[in-house]
PDB file of C-alpha atoms in Angstrom:
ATOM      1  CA  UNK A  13      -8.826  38.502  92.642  1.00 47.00           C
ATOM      2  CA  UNK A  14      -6.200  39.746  90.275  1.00 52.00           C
ATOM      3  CA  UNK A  15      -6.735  43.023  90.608  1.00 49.00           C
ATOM      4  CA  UNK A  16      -6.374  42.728  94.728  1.00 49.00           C
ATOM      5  CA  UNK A  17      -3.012  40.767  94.324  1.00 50.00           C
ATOM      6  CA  UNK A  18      -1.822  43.879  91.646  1.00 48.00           C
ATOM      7  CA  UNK A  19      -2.663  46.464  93.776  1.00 48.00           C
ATOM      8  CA  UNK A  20      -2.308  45.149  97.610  1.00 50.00           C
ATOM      9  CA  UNK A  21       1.304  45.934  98.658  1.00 47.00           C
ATOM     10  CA  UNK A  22       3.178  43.070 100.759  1.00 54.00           C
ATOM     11  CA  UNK A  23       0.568  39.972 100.429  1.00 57.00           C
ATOM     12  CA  UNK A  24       1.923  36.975 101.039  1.00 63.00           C
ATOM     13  CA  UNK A  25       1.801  33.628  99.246  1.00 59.00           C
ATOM     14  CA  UNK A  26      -0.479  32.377 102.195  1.00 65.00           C
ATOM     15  CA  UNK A  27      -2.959  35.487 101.150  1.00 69.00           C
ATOM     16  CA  UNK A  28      -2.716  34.752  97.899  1.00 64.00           C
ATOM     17  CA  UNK A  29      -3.640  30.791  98.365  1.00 66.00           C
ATOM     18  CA  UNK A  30      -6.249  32.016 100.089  1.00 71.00           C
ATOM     19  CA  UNK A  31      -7.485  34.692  97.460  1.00 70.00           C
ATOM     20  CA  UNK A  32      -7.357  32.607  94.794  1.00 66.00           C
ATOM     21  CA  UNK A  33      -8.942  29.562  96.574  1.00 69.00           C
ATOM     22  CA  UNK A  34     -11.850  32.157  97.524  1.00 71.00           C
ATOM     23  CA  UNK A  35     -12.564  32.185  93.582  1.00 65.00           C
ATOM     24  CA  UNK A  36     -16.040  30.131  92.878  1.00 60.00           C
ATOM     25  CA  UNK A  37     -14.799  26.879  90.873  1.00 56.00           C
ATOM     26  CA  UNK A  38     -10.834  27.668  90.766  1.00 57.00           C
ATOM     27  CA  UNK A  39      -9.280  24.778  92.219  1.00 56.00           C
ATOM     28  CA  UNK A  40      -7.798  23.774  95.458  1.00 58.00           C
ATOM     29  CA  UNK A  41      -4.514  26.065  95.598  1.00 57.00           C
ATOM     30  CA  UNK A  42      -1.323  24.366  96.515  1.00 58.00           C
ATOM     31  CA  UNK A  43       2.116  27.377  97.113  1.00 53.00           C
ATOM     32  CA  UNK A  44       3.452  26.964  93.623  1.00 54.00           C
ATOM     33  CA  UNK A  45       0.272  28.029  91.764  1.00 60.00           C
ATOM     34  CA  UNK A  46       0.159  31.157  94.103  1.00 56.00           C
ATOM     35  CA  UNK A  47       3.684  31.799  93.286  1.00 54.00           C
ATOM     36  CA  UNK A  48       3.739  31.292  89.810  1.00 56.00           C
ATOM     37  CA  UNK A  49      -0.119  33.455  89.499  1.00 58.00           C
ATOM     38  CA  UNK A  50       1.398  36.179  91.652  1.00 51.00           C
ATOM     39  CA  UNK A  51       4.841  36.644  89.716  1.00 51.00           C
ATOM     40  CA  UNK A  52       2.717  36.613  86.289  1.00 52.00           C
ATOM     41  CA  UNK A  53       0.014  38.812  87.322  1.00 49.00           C
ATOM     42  CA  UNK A  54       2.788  41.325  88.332  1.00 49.00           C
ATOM     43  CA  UNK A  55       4.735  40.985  85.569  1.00 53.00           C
ATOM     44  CA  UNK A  56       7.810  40.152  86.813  1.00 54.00           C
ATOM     45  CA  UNK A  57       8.188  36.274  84.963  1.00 57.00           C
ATOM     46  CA  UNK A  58      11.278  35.936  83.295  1.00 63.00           C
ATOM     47  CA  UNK A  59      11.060  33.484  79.980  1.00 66.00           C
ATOM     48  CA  UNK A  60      12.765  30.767  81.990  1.00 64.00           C
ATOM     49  CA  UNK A  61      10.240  31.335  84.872  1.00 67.00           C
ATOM     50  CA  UNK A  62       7.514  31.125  82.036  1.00 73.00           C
ATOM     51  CA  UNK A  63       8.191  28.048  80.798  1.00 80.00           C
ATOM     52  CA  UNK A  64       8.265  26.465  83.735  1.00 76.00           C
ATOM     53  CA  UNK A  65       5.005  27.817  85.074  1.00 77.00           C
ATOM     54  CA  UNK A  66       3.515  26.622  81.283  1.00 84.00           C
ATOM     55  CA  UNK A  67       4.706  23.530  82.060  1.00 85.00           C
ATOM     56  CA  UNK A  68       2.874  23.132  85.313  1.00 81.00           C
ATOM     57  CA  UNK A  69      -0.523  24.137  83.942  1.00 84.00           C
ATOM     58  CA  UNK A  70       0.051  22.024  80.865  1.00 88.00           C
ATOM     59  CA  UNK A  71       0.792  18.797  83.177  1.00 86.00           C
ATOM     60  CA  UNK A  72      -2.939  19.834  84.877  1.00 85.00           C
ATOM     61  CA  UNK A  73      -4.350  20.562  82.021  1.00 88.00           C
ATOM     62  CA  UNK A  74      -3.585  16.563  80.940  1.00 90.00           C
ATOM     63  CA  UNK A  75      -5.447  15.800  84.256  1.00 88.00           C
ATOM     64  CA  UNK A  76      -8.030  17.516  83.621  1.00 87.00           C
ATOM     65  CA  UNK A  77      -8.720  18.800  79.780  1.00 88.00           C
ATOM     66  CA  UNK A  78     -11.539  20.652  80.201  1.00 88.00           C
ATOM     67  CA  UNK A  79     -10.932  22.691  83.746  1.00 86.00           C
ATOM     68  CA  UNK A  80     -11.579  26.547  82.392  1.00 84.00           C
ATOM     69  CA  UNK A  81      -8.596  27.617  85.237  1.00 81.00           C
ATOM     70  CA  UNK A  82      -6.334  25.247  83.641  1.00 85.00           C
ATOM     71  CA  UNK A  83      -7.009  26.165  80.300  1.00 88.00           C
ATOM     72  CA  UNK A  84      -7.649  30.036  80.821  1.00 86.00           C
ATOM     73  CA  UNK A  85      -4.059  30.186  82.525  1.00 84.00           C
ATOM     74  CA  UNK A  86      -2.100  28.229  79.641  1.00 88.00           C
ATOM     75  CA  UNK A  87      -3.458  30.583  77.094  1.00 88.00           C
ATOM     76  CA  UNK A  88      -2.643  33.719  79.585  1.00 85.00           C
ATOM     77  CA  UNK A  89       1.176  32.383  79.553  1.00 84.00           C
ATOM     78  CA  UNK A  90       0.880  31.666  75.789  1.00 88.00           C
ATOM     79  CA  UNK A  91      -0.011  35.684  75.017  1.00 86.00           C
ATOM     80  CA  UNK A  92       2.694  36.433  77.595  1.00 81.00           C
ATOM     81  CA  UNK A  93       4.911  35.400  75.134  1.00 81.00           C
ATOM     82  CA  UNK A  94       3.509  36.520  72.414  1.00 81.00           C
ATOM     83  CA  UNK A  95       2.723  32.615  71.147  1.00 88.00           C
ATOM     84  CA  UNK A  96      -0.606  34.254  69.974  1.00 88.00           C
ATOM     85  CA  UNK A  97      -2.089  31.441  67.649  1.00 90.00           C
ATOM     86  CA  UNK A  98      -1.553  28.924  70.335  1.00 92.00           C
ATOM     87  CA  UNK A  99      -3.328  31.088  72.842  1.00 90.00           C
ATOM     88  CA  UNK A 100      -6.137  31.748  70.723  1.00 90.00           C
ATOM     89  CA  UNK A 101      -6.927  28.088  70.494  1.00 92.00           C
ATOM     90  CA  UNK A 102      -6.736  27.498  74.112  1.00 91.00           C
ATOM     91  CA  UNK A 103      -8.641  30.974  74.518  1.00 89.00           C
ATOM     92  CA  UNK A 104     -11.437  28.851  72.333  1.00 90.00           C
ATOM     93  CA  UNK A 105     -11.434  25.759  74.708  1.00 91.00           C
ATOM     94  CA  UNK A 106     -11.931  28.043  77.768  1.00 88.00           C
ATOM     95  CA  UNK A 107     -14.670  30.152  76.236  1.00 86.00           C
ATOM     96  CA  UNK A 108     -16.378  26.436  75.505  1.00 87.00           C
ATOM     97  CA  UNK A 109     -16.626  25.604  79.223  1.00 87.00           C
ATOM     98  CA  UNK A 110     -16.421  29.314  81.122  1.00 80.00           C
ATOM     99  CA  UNK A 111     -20.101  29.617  82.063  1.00 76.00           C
ATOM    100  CA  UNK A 112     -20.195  32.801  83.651  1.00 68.00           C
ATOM    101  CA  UNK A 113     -16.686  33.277  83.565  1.00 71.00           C
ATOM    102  CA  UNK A 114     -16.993  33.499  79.556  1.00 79.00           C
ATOM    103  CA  UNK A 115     -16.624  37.710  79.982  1.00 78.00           C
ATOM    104  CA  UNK A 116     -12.691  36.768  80.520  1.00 78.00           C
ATOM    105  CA  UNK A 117     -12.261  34.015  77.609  1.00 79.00           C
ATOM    106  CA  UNK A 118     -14.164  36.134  75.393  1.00 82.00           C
ATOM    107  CA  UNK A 119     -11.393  38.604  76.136  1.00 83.00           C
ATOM    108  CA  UNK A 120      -9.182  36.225  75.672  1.00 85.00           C
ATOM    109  CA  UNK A 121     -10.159  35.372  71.923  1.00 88.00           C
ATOM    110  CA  UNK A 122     -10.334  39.011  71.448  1.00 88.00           C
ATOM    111  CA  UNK A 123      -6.975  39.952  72.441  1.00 87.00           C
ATOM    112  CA  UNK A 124      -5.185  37.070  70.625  1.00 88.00           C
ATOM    113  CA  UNK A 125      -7.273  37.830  67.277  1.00 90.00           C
ATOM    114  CA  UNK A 126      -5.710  41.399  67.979  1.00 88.00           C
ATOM    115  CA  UNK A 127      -2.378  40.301  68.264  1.00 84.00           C
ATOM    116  CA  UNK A 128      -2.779  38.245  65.012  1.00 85.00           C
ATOM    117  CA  UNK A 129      -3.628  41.020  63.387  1.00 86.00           C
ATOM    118  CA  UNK A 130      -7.286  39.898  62.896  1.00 91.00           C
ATOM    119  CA  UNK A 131      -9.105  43.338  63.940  1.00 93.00           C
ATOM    120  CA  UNK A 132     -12.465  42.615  62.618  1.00 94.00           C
ATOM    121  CA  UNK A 133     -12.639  39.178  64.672  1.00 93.00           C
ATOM    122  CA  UNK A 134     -11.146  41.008  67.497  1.00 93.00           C
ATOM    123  CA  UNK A 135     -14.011  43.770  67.363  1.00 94.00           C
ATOM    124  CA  UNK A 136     -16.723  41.390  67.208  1.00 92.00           C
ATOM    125  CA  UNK A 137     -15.319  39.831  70.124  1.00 89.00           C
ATOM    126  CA  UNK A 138     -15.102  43.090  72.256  1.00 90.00           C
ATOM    127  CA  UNK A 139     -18.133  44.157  71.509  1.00 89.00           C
ATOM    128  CA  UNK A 140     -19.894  41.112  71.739  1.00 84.00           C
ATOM    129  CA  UNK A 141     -19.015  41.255  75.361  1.00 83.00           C
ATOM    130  CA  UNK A 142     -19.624  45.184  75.672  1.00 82.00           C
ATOM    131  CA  UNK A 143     -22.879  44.513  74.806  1.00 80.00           C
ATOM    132  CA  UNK A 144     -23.544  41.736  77.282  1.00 78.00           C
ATOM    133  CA  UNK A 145     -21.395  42.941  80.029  1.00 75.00           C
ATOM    134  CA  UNK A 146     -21.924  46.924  79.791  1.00 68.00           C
ATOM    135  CA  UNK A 147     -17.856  47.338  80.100  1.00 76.00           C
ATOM    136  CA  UNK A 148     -16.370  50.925  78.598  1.00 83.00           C
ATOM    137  CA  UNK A 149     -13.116  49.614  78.677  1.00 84.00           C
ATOM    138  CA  UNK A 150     -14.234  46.874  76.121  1.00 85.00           C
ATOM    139  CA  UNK A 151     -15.696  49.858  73.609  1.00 88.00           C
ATOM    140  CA  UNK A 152     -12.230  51.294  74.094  1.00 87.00           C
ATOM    141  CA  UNK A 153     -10.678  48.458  73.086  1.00 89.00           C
ATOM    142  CA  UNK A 154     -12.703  48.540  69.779  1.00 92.00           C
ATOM    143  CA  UNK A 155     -10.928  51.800  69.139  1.00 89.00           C
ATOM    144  CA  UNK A 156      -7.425  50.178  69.490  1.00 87.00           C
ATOM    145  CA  UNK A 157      -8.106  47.918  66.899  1.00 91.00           C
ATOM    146  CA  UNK A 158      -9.363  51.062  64.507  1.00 91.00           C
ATOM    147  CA  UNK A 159      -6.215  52.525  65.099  1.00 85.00           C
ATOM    148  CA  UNK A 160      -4.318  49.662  64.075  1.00 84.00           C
ATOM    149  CA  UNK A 161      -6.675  49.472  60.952  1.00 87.00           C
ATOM    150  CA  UNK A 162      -5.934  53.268  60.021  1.00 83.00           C
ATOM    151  CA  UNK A 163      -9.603  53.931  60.490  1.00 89.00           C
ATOM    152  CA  UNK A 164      -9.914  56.811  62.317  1.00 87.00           C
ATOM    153  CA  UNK A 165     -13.451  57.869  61.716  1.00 89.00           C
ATOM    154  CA  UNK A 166     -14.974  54.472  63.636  1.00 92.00           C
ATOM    155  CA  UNK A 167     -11.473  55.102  65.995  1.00 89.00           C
ATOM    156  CA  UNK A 168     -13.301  58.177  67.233  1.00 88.00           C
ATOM    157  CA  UNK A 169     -16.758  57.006  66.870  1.00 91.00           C
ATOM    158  CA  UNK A 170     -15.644  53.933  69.350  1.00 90.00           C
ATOM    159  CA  UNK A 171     -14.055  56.815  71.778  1.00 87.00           C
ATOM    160  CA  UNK A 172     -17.176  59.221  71.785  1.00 88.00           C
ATOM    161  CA  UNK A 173     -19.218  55.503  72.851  1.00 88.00           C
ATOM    162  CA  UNK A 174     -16.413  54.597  75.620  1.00 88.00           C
ATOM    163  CA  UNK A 175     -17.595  58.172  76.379  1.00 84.00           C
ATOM    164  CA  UNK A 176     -21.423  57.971  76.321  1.00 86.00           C
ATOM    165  CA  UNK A 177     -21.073  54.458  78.005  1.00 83.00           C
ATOM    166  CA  UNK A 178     -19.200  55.990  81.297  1.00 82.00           C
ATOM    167  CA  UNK A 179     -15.609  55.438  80.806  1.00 79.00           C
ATOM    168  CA  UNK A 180     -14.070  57.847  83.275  1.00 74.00           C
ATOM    169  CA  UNK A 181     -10.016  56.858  81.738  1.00 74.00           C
ATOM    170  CA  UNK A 182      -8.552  59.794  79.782  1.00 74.00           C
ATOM    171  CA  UNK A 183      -9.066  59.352  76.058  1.00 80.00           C
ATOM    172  CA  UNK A 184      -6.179  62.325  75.219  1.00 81.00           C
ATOM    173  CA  UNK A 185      -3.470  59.611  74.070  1.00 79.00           C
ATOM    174  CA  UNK A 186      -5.969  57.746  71.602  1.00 82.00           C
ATOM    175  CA  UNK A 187      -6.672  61.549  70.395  1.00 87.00           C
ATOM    176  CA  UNK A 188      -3.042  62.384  70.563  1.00 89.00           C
ATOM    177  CA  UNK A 189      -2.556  59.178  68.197  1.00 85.00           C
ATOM    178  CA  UNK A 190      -5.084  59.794  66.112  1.00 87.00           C
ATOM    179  CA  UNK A 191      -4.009  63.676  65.457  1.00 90.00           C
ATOM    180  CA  UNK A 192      -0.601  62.323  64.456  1.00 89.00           C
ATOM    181  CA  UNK A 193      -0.917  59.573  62.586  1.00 84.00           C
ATOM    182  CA  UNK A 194      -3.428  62.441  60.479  1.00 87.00           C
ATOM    183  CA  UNK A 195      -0.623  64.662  60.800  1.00 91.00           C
ATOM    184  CA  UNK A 196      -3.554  66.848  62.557  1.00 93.00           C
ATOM    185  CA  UNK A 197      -0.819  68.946  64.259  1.00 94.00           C
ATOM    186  CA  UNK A 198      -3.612  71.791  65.585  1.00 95.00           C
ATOM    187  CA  UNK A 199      -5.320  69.155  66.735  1.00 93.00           C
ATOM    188  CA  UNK A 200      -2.372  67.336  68.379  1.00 94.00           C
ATOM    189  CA  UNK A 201      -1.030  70.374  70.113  1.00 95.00           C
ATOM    190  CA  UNK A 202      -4.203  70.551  71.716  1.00 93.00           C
ATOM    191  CA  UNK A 203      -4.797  67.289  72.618  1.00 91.00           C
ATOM    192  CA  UNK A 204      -1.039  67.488  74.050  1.00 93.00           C
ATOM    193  CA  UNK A 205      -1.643  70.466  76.459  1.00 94.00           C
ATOM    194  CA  UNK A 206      -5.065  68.552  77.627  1.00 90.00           C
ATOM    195  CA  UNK A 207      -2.741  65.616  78.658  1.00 89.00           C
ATOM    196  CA  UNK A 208      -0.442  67.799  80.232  1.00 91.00           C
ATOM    197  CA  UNK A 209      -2.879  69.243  82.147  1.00 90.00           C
ATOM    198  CA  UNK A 210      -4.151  66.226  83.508  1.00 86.00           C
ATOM    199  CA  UNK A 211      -0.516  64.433  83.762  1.00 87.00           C
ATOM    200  CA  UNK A 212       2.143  67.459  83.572  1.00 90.00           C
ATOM    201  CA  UNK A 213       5.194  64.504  83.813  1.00 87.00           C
ATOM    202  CA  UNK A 214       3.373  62.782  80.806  1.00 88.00           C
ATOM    203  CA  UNK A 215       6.572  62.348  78.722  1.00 90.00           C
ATOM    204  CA  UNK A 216       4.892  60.682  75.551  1.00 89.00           C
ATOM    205  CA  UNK A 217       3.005  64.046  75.681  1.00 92.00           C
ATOM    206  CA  UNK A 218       5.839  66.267  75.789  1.00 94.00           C
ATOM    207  CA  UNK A 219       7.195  64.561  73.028  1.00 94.00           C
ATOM    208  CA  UNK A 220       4.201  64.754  70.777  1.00 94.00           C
ATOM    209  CA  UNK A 221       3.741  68.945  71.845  1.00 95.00           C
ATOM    210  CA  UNK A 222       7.045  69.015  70.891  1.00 95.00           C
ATOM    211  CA  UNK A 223       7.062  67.672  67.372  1.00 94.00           C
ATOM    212  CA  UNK A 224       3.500  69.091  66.811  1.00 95.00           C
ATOM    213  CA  UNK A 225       5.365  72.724  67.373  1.00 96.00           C
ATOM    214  CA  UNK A 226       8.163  71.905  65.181  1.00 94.00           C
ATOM    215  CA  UNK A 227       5.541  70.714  62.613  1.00 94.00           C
ATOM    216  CA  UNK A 228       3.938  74.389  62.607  1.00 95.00           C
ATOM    217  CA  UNK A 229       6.918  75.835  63.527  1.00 94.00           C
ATOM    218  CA  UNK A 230       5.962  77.921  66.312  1.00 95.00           C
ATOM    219  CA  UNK A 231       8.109  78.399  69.189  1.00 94.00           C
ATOM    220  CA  UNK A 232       8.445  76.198  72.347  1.00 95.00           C
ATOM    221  CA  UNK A 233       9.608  72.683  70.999  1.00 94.00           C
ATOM    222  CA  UNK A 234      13.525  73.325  72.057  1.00 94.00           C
ATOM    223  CA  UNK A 235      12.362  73.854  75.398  1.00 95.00           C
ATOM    224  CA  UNK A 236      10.744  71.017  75.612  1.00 94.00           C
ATOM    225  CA  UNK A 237      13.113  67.983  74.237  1.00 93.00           C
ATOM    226  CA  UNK A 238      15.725  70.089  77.028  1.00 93.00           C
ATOM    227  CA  UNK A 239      12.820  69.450  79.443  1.00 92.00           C
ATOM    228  CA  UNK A 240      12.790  66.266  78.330  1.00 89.00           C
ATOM    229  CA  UNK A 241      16.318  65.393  78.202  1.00 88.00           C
ATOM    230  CA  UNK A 242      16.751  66.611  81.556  1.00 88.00           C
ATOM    231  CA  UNK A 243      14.400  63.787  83.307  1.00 80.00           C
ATOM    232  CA  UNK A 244      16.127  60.665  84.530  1.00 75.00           C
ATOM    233  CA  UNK A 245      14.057  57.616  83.393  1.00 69.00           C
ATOM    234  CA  UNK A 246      14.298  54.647  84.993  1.00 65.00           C
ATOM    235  CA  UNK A 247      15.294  51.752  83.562  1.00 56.00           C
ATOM    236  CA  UNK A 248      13.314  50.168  80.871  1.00 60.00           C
ATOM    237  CA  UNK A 249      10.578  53.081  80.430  1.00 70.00           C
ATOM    238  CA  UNK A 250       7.636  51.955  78.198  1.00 73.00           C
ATOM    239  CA  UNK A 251       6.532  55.777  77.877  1.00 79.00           C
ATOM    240  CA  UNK A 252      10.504  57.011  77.577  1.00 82.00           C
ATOM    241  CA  UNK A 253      10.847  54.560  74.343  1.00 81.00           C
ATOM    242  CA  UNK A 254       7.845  56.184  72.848  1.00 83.00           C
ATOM    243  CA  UNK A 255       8.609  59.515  73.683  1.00 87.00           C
ATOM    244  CA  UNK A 256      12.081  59.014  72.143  1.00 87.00           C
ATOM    245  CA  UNK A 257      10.736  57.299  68.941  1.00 86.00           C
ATOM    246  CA  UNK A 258       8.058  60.088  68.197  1.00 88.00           C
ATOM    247  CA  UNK A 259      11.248  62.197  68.403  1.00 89.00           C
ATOM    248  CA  UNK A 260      12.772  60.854  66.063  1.00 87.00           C
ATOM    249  CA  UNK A 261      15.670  59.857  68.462  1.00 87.00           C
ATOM    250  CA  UNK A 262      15.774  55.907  67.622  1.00 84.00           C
ATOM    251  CA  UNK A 263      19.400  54.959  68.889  1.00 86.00           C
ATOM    252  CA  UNK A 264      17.901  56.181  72.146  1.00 84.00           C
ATOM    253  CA  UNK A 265      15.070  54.361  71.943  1.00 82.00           C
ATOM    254  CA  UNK A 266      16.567  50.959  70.408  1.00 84.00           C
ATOM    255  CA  UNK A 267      19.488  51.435  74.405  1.00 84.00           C
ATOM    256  CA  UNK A 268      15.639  51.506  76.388  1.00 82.00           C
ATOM    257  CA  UNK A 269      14.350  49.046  74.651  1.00 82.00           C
ATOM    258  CA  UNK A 270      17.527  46.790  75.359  1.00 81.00           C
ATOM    259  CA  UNK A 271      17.377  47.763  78.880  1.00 81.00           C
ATOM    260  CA  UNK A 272      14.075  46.299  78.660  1.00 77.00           C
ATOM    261  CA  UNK A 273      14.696  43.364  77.478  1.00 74.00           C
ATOM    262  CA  UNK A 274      17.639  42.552  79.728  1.00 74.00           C
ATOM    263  CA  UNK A 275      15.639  44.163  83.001  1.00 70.00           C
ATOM    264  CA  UNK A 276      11.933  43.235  82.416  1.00 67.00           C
ATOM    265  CA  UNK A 277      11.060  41.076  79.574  1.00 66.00           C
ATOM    266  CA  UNK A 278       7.064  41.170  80.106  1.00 60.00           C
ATOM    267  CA  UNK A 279       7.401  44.977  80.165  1.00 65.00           C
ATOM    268  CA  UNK A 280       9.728  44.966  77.024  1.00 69.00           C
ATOM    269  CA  UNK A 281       7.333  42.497  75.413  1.00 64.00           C
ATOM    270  CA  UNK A 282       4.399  45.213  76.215  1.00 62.00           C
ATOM    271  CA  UNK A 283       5.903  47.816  74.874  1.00 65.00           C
ATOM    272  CA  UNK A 284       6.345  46.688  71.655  1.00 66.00           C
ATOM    273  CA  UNK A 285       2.806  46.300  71.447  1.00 61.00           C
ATOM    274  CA  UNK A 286       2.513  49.992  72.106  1.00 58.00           C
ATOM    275  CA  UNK A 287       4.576  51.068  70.115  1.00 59.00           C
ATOM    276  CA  UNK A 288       3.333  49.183  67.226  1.00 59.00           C
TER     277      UNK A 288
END
């Protein structure tokens, strides 16, 4: 149901009662909850908004302590905002009582454990529902948490499963990473032109051709940055800060970020994550 409210233009809060009320075991949906899961699903909560929808759940939550859509959606709001020991907890409580729902508290646990910095818990968790579920995405995620543990061998081993298992998603960026954090640059520029081929607007991938041309100083990286320089990016890119930051260009990067933070905080608050 989230995925039909993300991607269905113009619903309406009626649709989205109804959606949502469609859901085997969710409770009976009154406008606010609709509301409130709508603006949150979409990103588009503000902090203040956030609180207040926190608030609400909490409030049912002390009706009913052990409802998995009470609990599930406290810890969602929680790892909104980045409160990611307090989500993990609730994350816990959910997984306790999800039944068949468990794939998405599971996910839960693993994302928080993630965000703690935890990678080995968060890998367990991931695969421990890859395993059950038969979901590439979740093998993919196992190769985030690599990457954030400098391990690139099992970073590449977890991409070549995401591959074997199905996964259909592009898998240059994670390469593109991994080339650059090995200062790979042969490998990078490679990986770079891939993207491009796939995505020729890709800006992160511009920037990372760009600096792996400057690295072996062949031709071609001038060019690019002007390319680069010459796009427009709307306000509060995720990609543009990245792009800008592998460029070494961090006065530009620190003005997006701002414009993030002032424009669209759940955006601002994801790309930090992505940068890191």
């Amino acid at each position: 149901y989230n995925y039909r409210i993300m991607y269905q233009k113009d619903i309406t809060v009626e649709e989205a009662m109804e959606i949502f009320s469609a859901c085997p075991g969710w409770p009976e949906t009154d406008e606010m909850q609709a509301l409130m899961l709508m603006d949150t699903i979409s990103n588009s909560a503000t902090d203040i908004t956030l609180e207040s929808y926190l608030a609400y759940y909490q409030e049912r939550l002390a009706e009913d302590e052990t409802n998995y859509y009470f609990l599930k959606a406290v810890a969602d709001l929680l790892k909104i905002q980045g409160r990611y020991e307090e989500a993990l907890d609730y994350y816990l409580k959910a997984s306790d009582v999800a039944g068949i729902l468990s794939y998405y508290a599971v996910n839960g646990v693993g994302d928080c454990y993630f965000y703690c910095g935890q990678y080995e818990e968060a890998i367990a968790c991931y695969e421990q529902n890859a395993a059950e579920f038969y979901a590439p995405n979740l093998i993919r995620s196992t190769a985030d948490c690599y990457l954030m543990m400098a391990d690139f061998e099992n970073a590449k081993a977890a991409l070549e499963k995401y591959r074997e298992a199905g996964g259909t998603d592009s898998i240059a960026s994670y390469a593109m990473m991994i080339a650059y954090q090995e200062n790979d640059y042969e490998a990078l520029l490679n990986y770079a032109e891939e993207c491009l081929e796939e995505d020729p607007g890709n800006v992160k991938a511009k920037a990372y051709k760009a600096a792996a041309l400057k690295a072996l100083e062949m031709e071609g990286a001038k060019e690019i940055i002007a390319d680069i320089d010459s796009i427009t990016y709307s306000a509060g890119n995720g990609s543009a800060l990245i792009a800008e930051s592998i460029l070494g260009r961090l006065d530009r990067a620190r003005e997006i970020y701002q414009e993030m933070q002032t424009l669209y905080p759940a955006d601002a608050r994801q790309a930090v994550k992505d940068f890191e």
